[in-house]
Short mmCIF file of C-alpha atoms and ligand atoms in Angstrom, two decimals:
data_model
loop_
_atom_site.label_atom_id
_atom_site.label_comp_id
_atom_site.label_asym_id
_atom_site.label_seq_id
_atom_site.Cartn_x
_atom_site.Cartn_y
_atom_site.Cartn_z
CA MET K 1 -38.18 -0.24 -5.19
CA LYS K 2 -38.03 -1.56 -8.69
CA SER K 3 -34.36 -0.85 -9.15
CA GLY K 4 -31.73 -3.51 -8.84
CA PHE K 5 -30.38 -1.56 -5.94
CA GLY K 6 -33.30 -2.52 -3.72
CA VAL K 7 -32.82 -6.17 -4.49
CA ARG K 8 -29.18 -6.04 -3.59
CA ARG K 9 -29.88 -4.16 -0.45
CA SER K 10 -31.98 -6.95 0.97
CA ALA K 11 -29.40 -9.50 -0.13
CA PHE K 12 -26.66 -7.71 1.71
CA ALA K 13 -28.71 -7.35 4.86
CA VAL K 14 -28.49 -11.12 5.15
CA LEU K 15 -24.81 -11.12 4.40
CA VAL K 16 -24.23 -8.56 7.09
CA LEU K 17 -25.41 -11.02 9.67
CA LEU K 18 -23.16 -13.71 8.29
CA VAL K 19 -19.99 -11.72 8.04
CA LEU K 20 -19.77 -9.99 11.34
CA GLY K 21 -17.40 -7.09 11.45
CA SER K 22 -16.41 -7.38 7.85
CA ARG K 23 -15.34 -4.32 6.01
CA PHE K 24 -18.08 -3.76 3.53
CA SER K 25 -16.85 -1.10 1.26
CA TRP K 26 -18.66 -0.07 -1.82
CA PHE K 27 -17.97 3.54 -1.21
CA SER K 28 -14.31 4.22 -1.04
CA VAL K 29 -12.77 7.45 -2.09
CA PRO K 30 -13.28 7.06 -5.76
CA GLY K 31 -15.49 4.14 -6.15
CA SER K 32 -18.83 2.74 -5.40
CA THR K 33 -18.21 -0.89 -6.26
CA VAL K 34 -21.92 -1.30 -6.59
CA ALA K 35 -21.70 -4.38 -8.75
CA ALA K 36 -18.89 -6.01 -6.90
CA GLU K 37 -20.01 -5.66 -3.35
CA ASN K 38 -21.08 -9.21 -2.79
CA GLN K 39 -18.00 -10.89 -4.20
CA ASN K 40 -15.90 -8.39 -2.40
CA GLN K 41 -17.25 -8.71 1.01
CA ASN K 42 -15.63 -11.84 2.30
CA GLN K 43 -12.21 -10.91 1.09
CA ASN K 44 -12.23 -7.47 2.52
CA GLN K 45 -11.70 -8.27 6.13
CA ASN K 46 -8.35 -9.90 5.63
CA GLN K 47 -7.35 -7.47 3.00
CA ASN K 48 -7.98 -4.58 5.25
CA GLN K 49 -5.98 -6.04 8.07
CA ASN K 50 -3.15 -6.79 5.76
CA GLN K 51 -3.06 -3.57 3.89
CA ASN K 52 -0.59 -1.71 6.02
CA GLN K 53 1.51 -4.77 6.40
CA ASN K 54 1.75 -4.97 2.64
CA LEU K 55 2.64 -1.40 2.27
CA LYS K 56 5.45 -1.81 4.74
CA ASN K 57 6.70 -5.09 3.38
CA GLN K 58 6.95 -4.14 -0.25
CA ASN K 59 10.37 -5.14 -1.40
CA PRO K 60 12.05 -2.27 -3.20
CA GLU K 61 14.14 -4.67 -5.30
CA ARG K 62 10.99 -6.02 -6.85
CA ARG K 63 9.72 -2.68 -8.00
CA THR K 64 9.15 -2.63 -11.68
CA PRO K 65 10.26 0.34 -13.73
CA ASN K 66 7.65 2.87 -14.80
CA ALA K 67 4.79 1.44 -16.78
CA GLU K 68 4.84 1.71 -20.52
CA PRO K 69 2.76 4.58 -21.85
CA GLY K 70 -0.76 3.31 -22.26
CA SER K 71 -0.54 0.72 -19.54
CA VAL K 72 -1.07 0.60 -15.79
CA ARG K 73 0.87 -1.32 -13.16
CA VAL K 74 -1.87 -2.78 -10.99
CA GLY K 75 -1.20 -4.23 -7.55
CA PHE K 76 -3.55 -7.19 -7.13
CA LEU K 77 -3.92 -7.95 -3.44
CA ARG K 78 -3.10 -11.57 -2.67
CA ALA K 79 -4.65 -13.63 0.11
CA ASP K 80 -1.40 -13.42 2.10
CA GLY K 81 -1.53 -9.64 2.01
CA SER K 82 1.21 -9.03 -0.55
CA TYR K 83 0.58 -7.54 -3.97
CA ALA K 84 1.04 -9.26 -7.32
CA ILE K 85 2.09 -6.46 -9.64
CA THR K 86 0.82 -6.84 -13.19
CA GLU K 87 1.12 -4.36 -15.99
CA ILE K 88 -2.04 -4.27 -18.09
CA PRO K 89 -3.05 -2.07 -21.04
CA LEU K 90 -4.95 1.03 -19.90
CA GLU K 91 -8.03 0.19 -21.96
CA THR K 92 -8.17 -3.34 -20.54
CA TYR K 93 -7.87 -1.83 -17.07
CA VAL K 94 -10.75 0.59 -17.80
CA ALA K 95 -13.06 -2.22 -18.98
CA ARG K 96 -12.23 -4.23 -15.86
CA VAL K 97 -12.74 -1.34 -13.44
CA VAL K 98 -16.06 -0.42 -15.01
CA ALA K 99 -17.07 -4.04 -14.31
CA GLY K 100 -15.96 -3.53 -10.70
CA GLU K 101 -17.54 -0.14 -10.06
CA ALA K 102 -20.72 0.16 -12.17
CA ALA K 103 -24.27 -0.46 -11.00
CA ARG K 104 -25.76 -3.68 -12.27
CA ASP K 105 -27.65 -3.57 -15.57
CA SER K 106 -26.43 -0.08 -16.40
CA ARG K 107 -27.26 1.26 -19.85
CA PRO K 108 -24.34 1.83 -22.26
CA ALA K 109 -24.35 5.61 -21.73
CA ALA K 110 -23.88 5.16 -17.97
CA LEU K 111 -21.05 2.66 -18.53
CA GLU K 112 -19.40 5.01 -21.01
CA ALA K 113 -19.62 7.96 -18.59
CA LEU K 114 -18.05 5.77 -15.93
CA ALA K 115 -15.36 4.51 -18.33
CA ILE K 116 -14.24 8.08 -19.04
CA THR K 117 -14.27 8.86 -15.32
CA VAL K 118 -12.34 5.69 -14.44
CA ARG K 119 -9.74 6.37 -17.15
CA THR K 120 -9.31 9.95 -15.95
CA PHE K 121 -9.00 8.79 -12.35
CA ALA K 122 -6.35 6.25 -13.33
CA ARG K 123 -4.34 8.85 -15.21
CA ALA K 124 -4.59 11.44 -12.44
CA ASN K 125 -3.72 9.09 -9.56
CA ARG K 126 -0.68 7.22 -10.76
CA ALA K 127 1.43 8.48 -7.85
CA ARG K 128 -0.84 6.92 -5.29
CA HIS K 129 1.13 3.68 -4.81
CA ARG K 130 4.54 5.02 -5.66
CA ALA K 131 5.74 3.96 -2.22
CA ASP K 132 4.73 0.40 -3.09
CA GLY K 133 6.25 0.14 -6.55
CA PHE K 134 3.12 0.18 -8.69
CA ASP K 135 0.44 2.60 -9.87
CA LEU K 136 -2.96 1.55 -8.57
CA CYS K 137 -4.27 -1.27 -6.37
CA ASP K 138 -7.30 -3.42 -7.26
CA GLN K 139 -9.15 -2.54 -4.05
CA THR K 140 -11.67 0.14 -3.13
CA HIS K 141 -8.70 2.22 -2.01
CA CYS K 142 -8.07 2.91 -5.70
CA GLN K 143 -10.54 1.33 -8.14
CA VAL K 144 -11.97 -2.18 -7.93
CA VAL K 145 -10.79 -4.45 -10.75
CA ARG K 146 -13.03 -7.33 -11.86
CA ALA K 147 -13.35 -9.50 -14.94
CA ALA K 148 -14.53 -7.36 -17.84
CA THR K 149 -17.88 -8.14 -19.48
CA ALA K 150 -18.84 -7.63 -23.11
CA ALA K 151 -20.77 -4.51 -22.06
CA THR K 152 -17.84 -2.96 -20.15
CA GLU K 153 -15.44 -3.76 -22.98
CA ARG K 154 -17.81 -1.99 -25.37
CA ALA K 155 -17.94 1.01 -23.02
CA ALA K 156 -14.13 1.21 -22.90
CA ALA K 157 -13.82 0.82 -26.68
CA ALA K 158 -16.55 3.37 -27.39
CA THR K 159 -14.69 5.96 -25.29
CA ASP K 160 -11.17 4.83 -26.21
CA GLY K 161 -8.60 7.28 -24.84
CA GLN K 162 -11.19 9.89 -23.77
CA LEU K 163 -10.44 11.83 -20.62
CA LEU K 164 -11.99 14.60 -18.57
CA LEU K 165 -9.49 17.39 -18.93
CA HIS K 166 -8.92 20.49 -16.83
CA GLY K 167 -6.37 22.92 -18.18
CA GLY K 168 -5.25 20.26 -20.65
CA ALA K 169 -4.43 17.66 -17.96
CA PRO K 170 -6.51 14.81 -16.53
CA ALA K 171 -8.84 16.39 -13.98
CA THR K 172 -9.12 15.49 -10.30
CA VAL K 173 -12.30 13.42 -10.42
CA TYR K 174 -14.21 11.38 -7.87
CA TYR K 175 -17.26 9.18 -7.94
CA SER K 176 -19.37 7.38 -5.37
CA ALA K 177 -22.30 4.96 -5.29
CA SER K 178 -24.95 7.59 -4.61
CA CYS K 179 -24.84 11.21 -3.55
CA GLY K 180 -28.19 10.70 -1.85
CA GLY K 181 -29.79 13.68 -3.56
CA HIS K 182 -27.09 16.33 -3.14
CA THR K 183 -23.49 16.13 -4.33
CA SER K 184 -20.68 17.22 -1.95
CA ALA K 185 -17.92 19.68 -2.58
CA PRO K 186 -14.53 18.05 -1.83
CA SER K 187 -13.84 20.29 1.19
CA GLU K 188 -17.02 19.03 2.85
CA VAL K 189 -15.43 15.58 2.96
CA TRP K 190 -11.70 16.26 3.13
CA PRO K 191 -10.79 19.40 5.07
CA GLY K 192 -8.49 21.66 3.11
CA HIS K 193 -9.21 20.01 -0.24
CA GLU K 194 -9.41 22.61 -2.96
CA ASP K 195 -12.99 23.20 -4.08
CA LEU K 196 -13.01 23.01 -7.84
CA PRO K 197 -15.71 24.56 -10.03
CA TYR K 198 -16.30 21.23 -11.74
CA LEU K 199 -16.96 19.43 -8.43
CA PRO K 200 -19.92 21.46 -7.16
CA SER K 201 -22.17 20.85 -4.21
CA LYS K 202 -25.61 20.79 -5.78
CA ARG K 203 -28.95 19.06 -5.81
CA ASP K 204 -29.20 15.82 -7.78
CA ASP K 205 -32.70 14.59 -8.52
CA ALA K 206 -31.40 11.68 -10.63
CA CYS K 207 -30.61 9.26 -7.79
CA GLU K 208 -33.94 10.04 -6.09
CA ARG K 209 -32.29 10.05 -2.66
CA THR K 210 -31.60 6.32 -2.88
CA PRO K 211 -30.55 4.33 -1.04
CA GLU K 212 -32.49 5.28 2.04
CA TRP K 213 -31.06 3.49 5.04
CA ASP K 214 -31.63 3.05 8.73
CA VAL K 215 -29.16 1.24 10.99
CA GLU K 216 -28.63 0.75 14.69
CA LEU K 217 -25.21 0.67 16.24
CA ARG K 218 -24.59 -0.53 19.76
CA ALA K 219 -22.74 1.83 22.07
CA ASN K 220 -19.89 -0.63 22.61
CA ASP K 221 -19.38 -1.01 18.86
CA LEU K 222 -19.30 2.73 18.42
CA VAL K 223 -16.78 3.11 21.25
CA ARG K 224 -14.69 0.28 19.81
CA ALA K 225 -14.57 2.11 16.48
CA LEU K 226 -13.63 5.40 18.12
CA ARG K 227 -10.92 3.76 20.21
CA ALA K 228 -9.45 2.10 17.12
CA ALA K 229 -9.34 5.55 15.55
CA GLY K 230 -7.34 6.77 18.57
CA PHE K 231 -10.07 8.32 20.73
CA ARG K 232 -9.89 7.62 24.46
CA GLY K 233 -12.32 7.75 27.35
CA SER K 234 -15.91 6.57 27.55
CA LEU K 235 -18.82 7.84 25.52
CA HIS K 236 -21.65 9.40 27.52
CA ALA K 237 -23.51 11.02 24.65
CA ILE K 238 -23.10 11.97 21.03
CA HIS K 239 -24.69 14.96 19.32
CA VAL K 240 -24.58 16.39 15.83
CA THR K 241 -23.35 19.97 16.22
CA SER K 242 -23.12 21.22 12.64
CA HIS K 243 -23.91 20.44 9.02
CA THR K 244 -22.10 21.03 5.74
CA PRO K 245 -23.61 23.20 3.00
CA SER K 246 -24.98 20.09 1.26
CA GLY K 247 -26.76 19.04 4.46
CA ARG K 248 -24.36 16.34 5.60
CA VAL K 249 -23.16 15.99 9.16
CA ALA K 250 -20.08 18.19 9.55
CA ARG K 251 -19.20 17.68 13.23
CA LEU K 252 -20.38 15.75 16.24
CA ARG K 253 -19.67 16.20 19.93
CA LEU K 254 -18.51 13.12 21.81
CA ASP K 255 -19.27 13.70 25.49
CA GLY K 256 -16.77 11.82 27.62
CA MET K 257 -14.22 11.13 24.88
CA ASP K 258 -10.85 12.68 24.17
CA PRO K 259 -10.78 14.39 21.67
CA ASP K 260 -14.40 15.37 22.34
CA GLN K 261 -15.41 15.99 18.75
CA ILE K 262 -15.16 14.31 15.39
CA SER K 263 -16.14 15.16 11.84
CA GLY K 264 -19.00 13.27 10.22
CA GLN K 265 -16.61 11.86 7.63
CA ASP K 266 -14.12 10.68 10.27
CA LEU K 267 -16.93 9.02 12.22
CA ARG K 268 -18.18 7.22 9.11
CA VAL K 269 -14.65 6.06 8.29
CA ALA K 270 -13.90 5.02 11.89
CA VAL K 271 -17.05 2.92 12.06
CA GLY K 272 -16.52 1.59 8.55
CA ARG K 273 -12.98 0.42 9.22
CA THR K 274 -13.73 -1.22 12.54
CA VAL K 275 -17.37 -2.31 12.66
CA GLY K 276 -18.23 -2.43 8.96
CA TRP K 277 -19.03 -0.12 6.08
CA GLN K 278 -22.65 -1.25 5.95
CA TYR K 279 -23.56 0.89 8.97
CA ILE K 280 -22.98 4.56 8.26
CA LYS K 281 -23.23 4.60 4.48
CA SER K 282 -22.90 8.35 4.09
CA THR K 283 -22.67 11.43 6.28
CA ASP K 284 -26.17 12.50 5.24
CA PHE K 285 -27.87 11.13 8.35
CA ASP K 286 -29.98 11.90 11.39
CA LEU K 287 -28.87 10.43 14.69
CA ARG K 288 -31.06 9.40 17.58
CA THR K 289 -30.13 7.63 20.80
CA HIS K 290 -32.28 4.89 22.32
CA GLY K 291 -30.66 3.60 25.49
CA ASP K 292 -27.37 2.13 24.38
CA LEU K 293 -28.39 2.01 20.73
CA TYR K 294 -27.49 4.72 18.26
CA ARG K 295 -29.84 4.91 15.33
CA PHE K 296 -28.51 6.41 12.10
CA SER K 297 -31.08 7.17 9.37
CA GLY K 298 -29.74 8.50 6.13
CA HIS K 299 -29.58 8.78 2.38
CA GLY K 300 -26.97 7.97 -0.20
CA SER K 301 -23.88 5.86 -0.13
CA GLY K 302 -20.33 7.12 -0.19
CA HIS K 303 -18.77 10.57 -0.05
CA GLY K 304 -21.00 12.06 -2.74
CA VAL K 305 -18.24 14.00 -4.51
CA GLY K 306 -18.33 14.00 -8.32
CA LEU K 307 -20.20 11.42 -10.36
CA CYS K 308 -23.19 9.76 -8.69
CA VAL K 309 -23.17 6.19 -10.04
CA ILE K 310 -26.82 5.47 -9.23
CA GLY K 311 -27.83 8.86 -10.60
CA SER K 312 -25.92 8.23 -13.82
CA THR K 313 -27.76 4.95 -14.42
CA ARG K 314 -31.10 6.75 -13.98
CA LEU K 315 -30.04 9.50 -16.36
CA ALA K 316 -29.03 6.91 -18.95
CA GLU K 317 -32.43 5.27 -18.54
CA ARG K 318 -33.99 8.67 -19.29
CA GLY K 319 -32.06 8.71 -22.57
CA GLN K 320 -29.13 10.93 -21.67
CA SER K 321 -25.77 10.40 -23.39
CA ALA K 322 -22.45 9.85 -21.63
CA ALA K 323 -21.47 13.43 -22.47
CA GLN K 324 -24.70 14.78 -20.94
CA ILE K 325 -24.19 12.72 -17.79
CA LEU K 326 -20.61 13.92 -17.40
CA ALA K 327 -21.61 17.54 -18.07
CA ARG K 328 -24.06 17.27 -15.20
CA TYR K 329 -21.65 15.83 -12.63
CA PHE K 330 -18.46 17.52 -13.85
CA PRO K 331 -19.73 20.84 -15.24
CA GLY K 332 -17.21 22.68 -17.36
CA LEU K 333 -14.78 19.84 -17.96
CA ALA K 334 -13.80 19.06 -21.53
CA ILE K 335 -13.97 15.48 -22.77
CA ALA K 336 -11.09 14.94 -25.13
CA ASN K 337 -8.62 12.41 -26.32
CA GLU K 338 -5.37 13.62 -24.89
CA SER K 339 -3.27 11.84 -27.46
CA VAL K 340 -4.90 13.95 -30.18
CA ARG K 341 -4.33 17.15 -28.24
CA THR K 342 -0.60 16.44 -27.90
CA PRO K 343 0.67 14.59 -30.95
CA ALA K 344 3.12 11.80 -30.27
CA ALA K 345 6.51 11.59 -31.95
CA THR K 346 5.27 9.22 -34.66
CA PRO K 347 2.32 10.91 -36.32
CA THR K 348 0.81 7.66 -37.55
CA ALA K 349 0.72 6.26 -34.03
CA ALA K 350 -0.62 9.43 -32.47
CA ALA K 351 -4.28 8.61 -32.52
CA ARG K 352 -3.91 5.41 -30.58
CA ARG K 353 -1.06 6.27 -28.30
CA PRO K 354 -1.78 7.87 -24.92
CA LEU K 355 0.75 10.08 -23.21
CA PRO K 356 3.26 8.82 -20.65
CA ALA K 357 2.09 8.07 -17.15
CA SER K 358 2.77 11.53 -15.83
CA PRO K 359 3.96 14.75 -17.39
CA PRO K 360 7.66 14.28 -18.19
CA THR K 361 8.69 17.31 -16.15
CA ALA K 362 7.05 15.94 -13.02
CA ALA K 363 8.58 12.54 -13.60
CA ARG K 364 12.06 13.98 -13.81
CA ALA K 365 11.61 16.30 -10.87
CA THR K 366 10.85 13.53 -8.38
CA PRO K 367 14.01 11.43 -7.90
CA SER K 368 15.56 13.88 -5.43
CA ASN K 369 13.75 15.48 -2.50
CA ASP K 370 10.87 13.15 -2.97
CA VAL K 371 7.89 13.06 -0.61
CA VAL K 372 5.75 9.93 -0.88
CA VAL K 373 2.52 9.67 1.11
CA SER K 374 0.64 6.45 1.75
CA LEU K 375 -2.95 6.86 2.93
CA PRO K 376 -5.59 4.27 3.74
CA ASP K 377 -8.94 4.22 1.95
CA GLU K 378 -11.22 7.19 2.48
CA ASP K 379 -8.31 9.44 3.48
CA GLU K 380 -7.10 9.73 -0.10
CA GLY K 381 -8.94 12.99 -0.63
CA ASP K 382 -6.60 14.53 1.94
CA ARG K 383 -3.54 13.62 -0.11
CA SER K 384 -2.74 16.97 -1.72
CA VAL K 385 -3.10 18.89 1.55
CA ILE K 386 -1.02 16.39 3.53
CA HIS K 387 1.64 16.26 0.85
CA ARG K 388 1.96 20.04 0.84
CA GLU K 389 2.21 20.13 4.65
CA ILE K 390 4.96 17.53 4.71
CA VAL K 391 7.01 19.31 2.04
CA ARG K 392 6.68 22.56 3.97
CA ALA K 393 7.69 20.93 7.27
CA ARG K 394 10.64 19.19 5.65
CA ASP K 395 11.95 22.39 4.08
CA GLU K 396 11.52 24.45 7.24
CA LEU K 397 13.30 21.84 9.33
CA ALA K 398 16.12 21.52 6.81
CA ARG K 399 16.72 25.25 7.20
CA ALA K 400 16.44 25.13 10.99
CA LEU K 401 18.85 22.19 11.27
CA ARG K 402 21.12 23.44 8.46
CA LEU K 403 20.95 20.03 6.84
CA PRO K 404 20.07 19.12 3.27
CA PRO K 405 16.47 17.87 3.01
CA PRO K 406 16.33 14.05 2.95
CA SER K 407 16.25 12.73 -0.60
CA ARG K 408 13.12 10.72 0.12
CA VAL K 409 10.48 11.01 2.83
CA VAL K 410 7.93 8.21 2.95
CA VAL K 411 5.00 8.87 5.29
CA ARG K 412 2.44 6.15 6.00
CA PHE K 413 -0.77 6.95 7.82
CA HIS K 414 -2.39 3.91 9.38
CA ALA K 415 -6.10 3.16 9.21
CA THR K 416 -6.43 2.24 12.89
CA THR K 417 -4.35 2.41 16.05
CA ASP K 418 -4.21 -1.41 15.98
CA ASP K 419 -2.57 -1.32 12.56
CA TYR K 420 -0.14 1.27 13.83
CA GLU K 421 0.74 -0.71 16.94
CA ARG K 422 1.12 -3.96 15.04
CA ASP K 423 3.28 -2.55 12.26
CA THR K 424 5.51 -0.41 14.45
CA GLY K 425 5.55 -2.35 17.71
CA ARG K 426 4.90 0.97 19.48
CA ALA K 427 2.02 1.96 21.75
CA TRP K 428 -0.78 4.16 20.41
CA PHE K 429 0.27 7.13 22.51
CA THR K 430 3.59 7.39 20.71
CA SER K 431 1.73 8.93 17.71
CA GLY K 432 4.57 8.32 15.26
CA ALA K 433 7.59 6.09 14.66
CA ILE K 434 10.30 5.56 12.10
CA ILE K 435 10.49 1.99 10.87
CA GLY K 436 12.87 1.03 8.09
CA GLY K 437 13.48 4.68 7.27
CA GLU K 438 9.76 5.39 6.78
CA LEU K 439 7.47 7.50 8.96
CA HIS K 440 4.53 5.60 10.41
CA LEU K 441 1.75 7.64 11.93
CA LEU K 442 -1.50 7.14 13.81
CA PRO K 443 -4.77 7.54 11.90
CA LEU K 444 -5.09 10.95 10.30
CA ALA K 445 -8.41 11.66 12.04
CA THR K 446 -6.89 11.24 15.50
CA LEU K 447 -3.85 13.36 14.86
CA ARG K 448 -6.01 16.06 13.28
CA ASP K 449 -8.69 16.04 15.95
CA ARG K 450 -6.03 16.20 18.66
CA GLY K 451 -4.43 19.11 16.88
CA VAL K 452 -1.06 17.31 16.77
CA LEU K 453 -0.83 16.39 13.08
CA GLU K 454 1.72 19.02 12.11
CA ARG K 455 3.78 18.61 15.27
CA THR K 456 3.87 14.82 14.97
CA VAL K 457 4.97 14.97 11.33
CA ARG K 458 7.66 17.52 12.19
CA HIS K 459 8.84 15.46 15.16
CA GLU K 460 9.39 12.39 13.01
CA ILE K 461 11.03 14.35 10.19
CA VAL K 462 13.55 15.72 12.71
CA HIS K 463 14.34 12.13 13.69
CA LEU K 464 14.72 11.22 10.04
CA MET K 465 17.14 14.07 9.44
CA ALA K 466 19.03 14.38 12.73
CA ASP K 467 19.23 10.90 14.30
CA SER K 468 22.25 9.82 12.26
CA THR K 469 24.14 12.97 13.31
CA LEU K 470 23.23 12.21 16.94
CA ALA K 471 24.04 8.49 16.69
CA GLY K 472 25.50 7.00 19.83
CA ARG K 473 24.03 9.70 22.13
CA PRO K 474 21.43 8.96 24.78
CA ALA K 475 17.82 8.82 23.60
CA TRP K 476 16.97 12.11 25.33
CA VAL K 477 19.29 13.97 22.94
CA LYS K 478 17.46 12.63 19.89
CA GLU K 479 14.02 13.03 21.45
CA GLY K 480 14.94 16.42 22.82
CA ALA K 481 15.97 17.56 19.34
CA ALA K 482 12.78 16.17 17.80
CA ILE K 483 10.54 17.82 20.40
CA TYR K 484 12.46 21.08 20.37
CA PHE K 485 12.48 21.51 16.59
CA ALA K 486 8.96 20.17 16.10
CA GLY K 487 7.80 23.31 17.89
CA ALA K 488 5.61 24.18 20.82
CA PRO K 489 2.19 22.57 21.14
CA SER K 490 0.53 25.76 20.01
CA ILE K 491 -2.41 24.39 18.07
CA ALA K 492 -5.79 24.64 19.75
CA GLY K 493 -7.44 21.36 20.54
CA ASP K 494 -4.36 19.61 21.82
CA VAL K 495 -5.79 17.86 24.81
CA GLN K 496 -3.67 14.76 24.68
CA ARG K 497 -0.79 16.01 26.78
CA PRO K 498 -1.49 18.73 29.30
CA PRO K 499 1.46 21.08 29.67
CA PHE K 500 3.97 19.53 31.98
CA LYS K 501 6.20 21.76 34.09
CA PRO K 502 9.33 19.83 34.81
CA ASP K 503 11.47 20.51 37.83
CA PRO K 504 14.36 22.53 36.39
CA ARG K 505 16.77 20.21 38.16
CA ALA K 506 14.93 17.09 37.07
CA SER K 507 17.16 14.41 35.61
CA CYS K 508 17.30 13.77 31.90
CA PRO K 509 15.10 10.76 31.07
CA THR K 510 16.69 7.35 30.62
CA ASP K 511 16.54 5.53 27.31
CA ASN K 512 14.03 3.14 28.83
CA GLU K 513 11.68 5.92 29.85
CA LEU K 514 11.67 7.28 26.29
CA LEU K 515 11.83 4.10 24.24
CA ARG K 516 9.62 1.82 26.32
CA PRO K 517 7.17 4.15 28.05
CA VAL K 518 4.58 2.49 30.24
CA SER K 519 1.82 5.05 29.71
CA ALA K 520 0.89 8.23 27.88
CA GLY K 521 1.54 10.20 31.06
CA ALA K 522 4.96 8.67 31.62
CA LEU K 523 5.94 9.46 28.04
CA ALA K 524 4.70 13.05 28.32
CA ASN K 525 6.82 13.43 31.46
CA ALA K 526 9.90 11.95 29.81
CA TYR K 527 9.40 14.11 26.69
CA ALA K 528 9.16 17.27 28.76
CA ARG K 529 12.39 16.44 30.61
CA ALA K 530 14.16 15.53 27.37
CA ARG K 531 13.19 18.87 25.89
CA THR K 532 14.37 20.73 28.99
CA CYS K 533 17.74 18.96 28.98
CA PHE K 534 18.17 19.64 25.27
CA ALA K 535 17.05 23.27 25.42
CA LYS K 536 19.33 23.96 28.39
CA GLN K 537 22.42 23.09 26.35
CA LEU K 538 21.24 25.17 23.40
CA ALA K 539 20.62 28.09 25.75
CA ALA K 540 24.19 27.65 27.00
CA GLY K 541 25.38 28.25 23.44
CA LYS K 542 25.88 24.72 22.16
CA ALA K 543 25.02 23.80 18.59
CA TRP K 544 22.34 21.10 18.38
CA ARG K 545 24.80 18.61 16.92
CA ASP K 546 27.04 19.00 19.95
CA VAL K 547 24.42 18.26 22.58
CA ARG K 548 25.35 15.14 24.50
ZN1 LIG W 601 -4.89 1.72 -3.78
ZN1 LIG W 602 -27.08 11.40 -6.80
ZN1 LIG W 603 10.56 10.93 18.94
#
């Protein structure tokens, strides 16, 4: 290959050997980090391990007030895992992110297309780190921030203030290193994500199906990744069972594991987080088994939704403008300077002054009944669906319990079961815990594939709302309430806890059995008895707050 991409690819193959198990992530939810991959690589391992720790340890007192209009509060990850929060002008931020996310030696038109995309992404995703007291982090989770170059500063200046707008607001945009020849619709990657007309699944001849990749993964590494994602059992065989409309792997069957299937995206993320992102670069792959080696051969790099960074550099080389590139990857979106569309209070300042961070109505609506979701990299596309589910669960439970909804619900999904166990001090089979008033949950993929996502969220929200009312009672009262109001395990695919028929005269579980369970089975047993004890008193006519 004559492209710079091929050169880098061979360089990173060497690095892969040197940095075993590192998290090599040039294809996070938004970004490709094509230029930054090498600098990034060594830092990423620690950063990844520390990420959830940081999120938990953010000190609310140190939160800065909302950023000034036209600036972004960026959380720069420190070596010790905390964030240094710095407010920087939006246009400086754009020039620095373009340096972090663009392909090397990109033509100006490609950098300008990326600058508009990066600016739009920043404006549309300000809520992402609300739980942590800033707007966007400097990692692949949000957008990678590097030192700006003269070329990226020119790209920011040439597109000053320009955004991709949908219905007059910054659009939901994504980008990845390479779509591999066919862009994805969002729902192909994140189940339940709204499919938007300007994020189509369609053929892209610009990236010429690069990169083409071929990797082997040892069975024990694959199992290690699956176990870290919350899967149990031993892997006898793995088969692709279906494809998405754009030809990516939709689902795989995992013979011998529990749950016994996984989506292509969840597999890529599980392997990326645990073994390294250099293995399964996209879900556009073929899979063959040779003894205890799994061979993945594929195209592209990243989720493939929205702008294809490699494709955009090729289009710029063919003479296309930034507007033409954006029209191809985001068909139907208007490129406009929002500050012109909505004049600011001082007419003379209007041209230069962007709007506030978020629409004023939304900003004012949030202080009460606030739901804040924290998701690890690659799960961000699930945000809107998860947020909606949590709000619905909270409101339903508030009605069922006849309690006001909590003023703030913070829900943190962990990247791996190890992260969950370390940050909560609970075993993986507990699924969820409340620590410091915040809900901590197992990886999204596990809860979803087990069919217990909704029930687990509801269970913890009941604790959040009802535990103070039930203070001083035995643990079975609080657990019984949580299990009872969370609802029956009705969702198909719940194989984690087979239905347990307790002896009607069985004793209520002790605090120890519930709070320090020795195994998944012991906990399931204790839960079932707690529910029975709780339900018995309700059936006898007691109000839930009077159960004791
Ligand atoms: Zn982030
Ligand atoms: Zn492409
Ligand atoms: Zn509980």
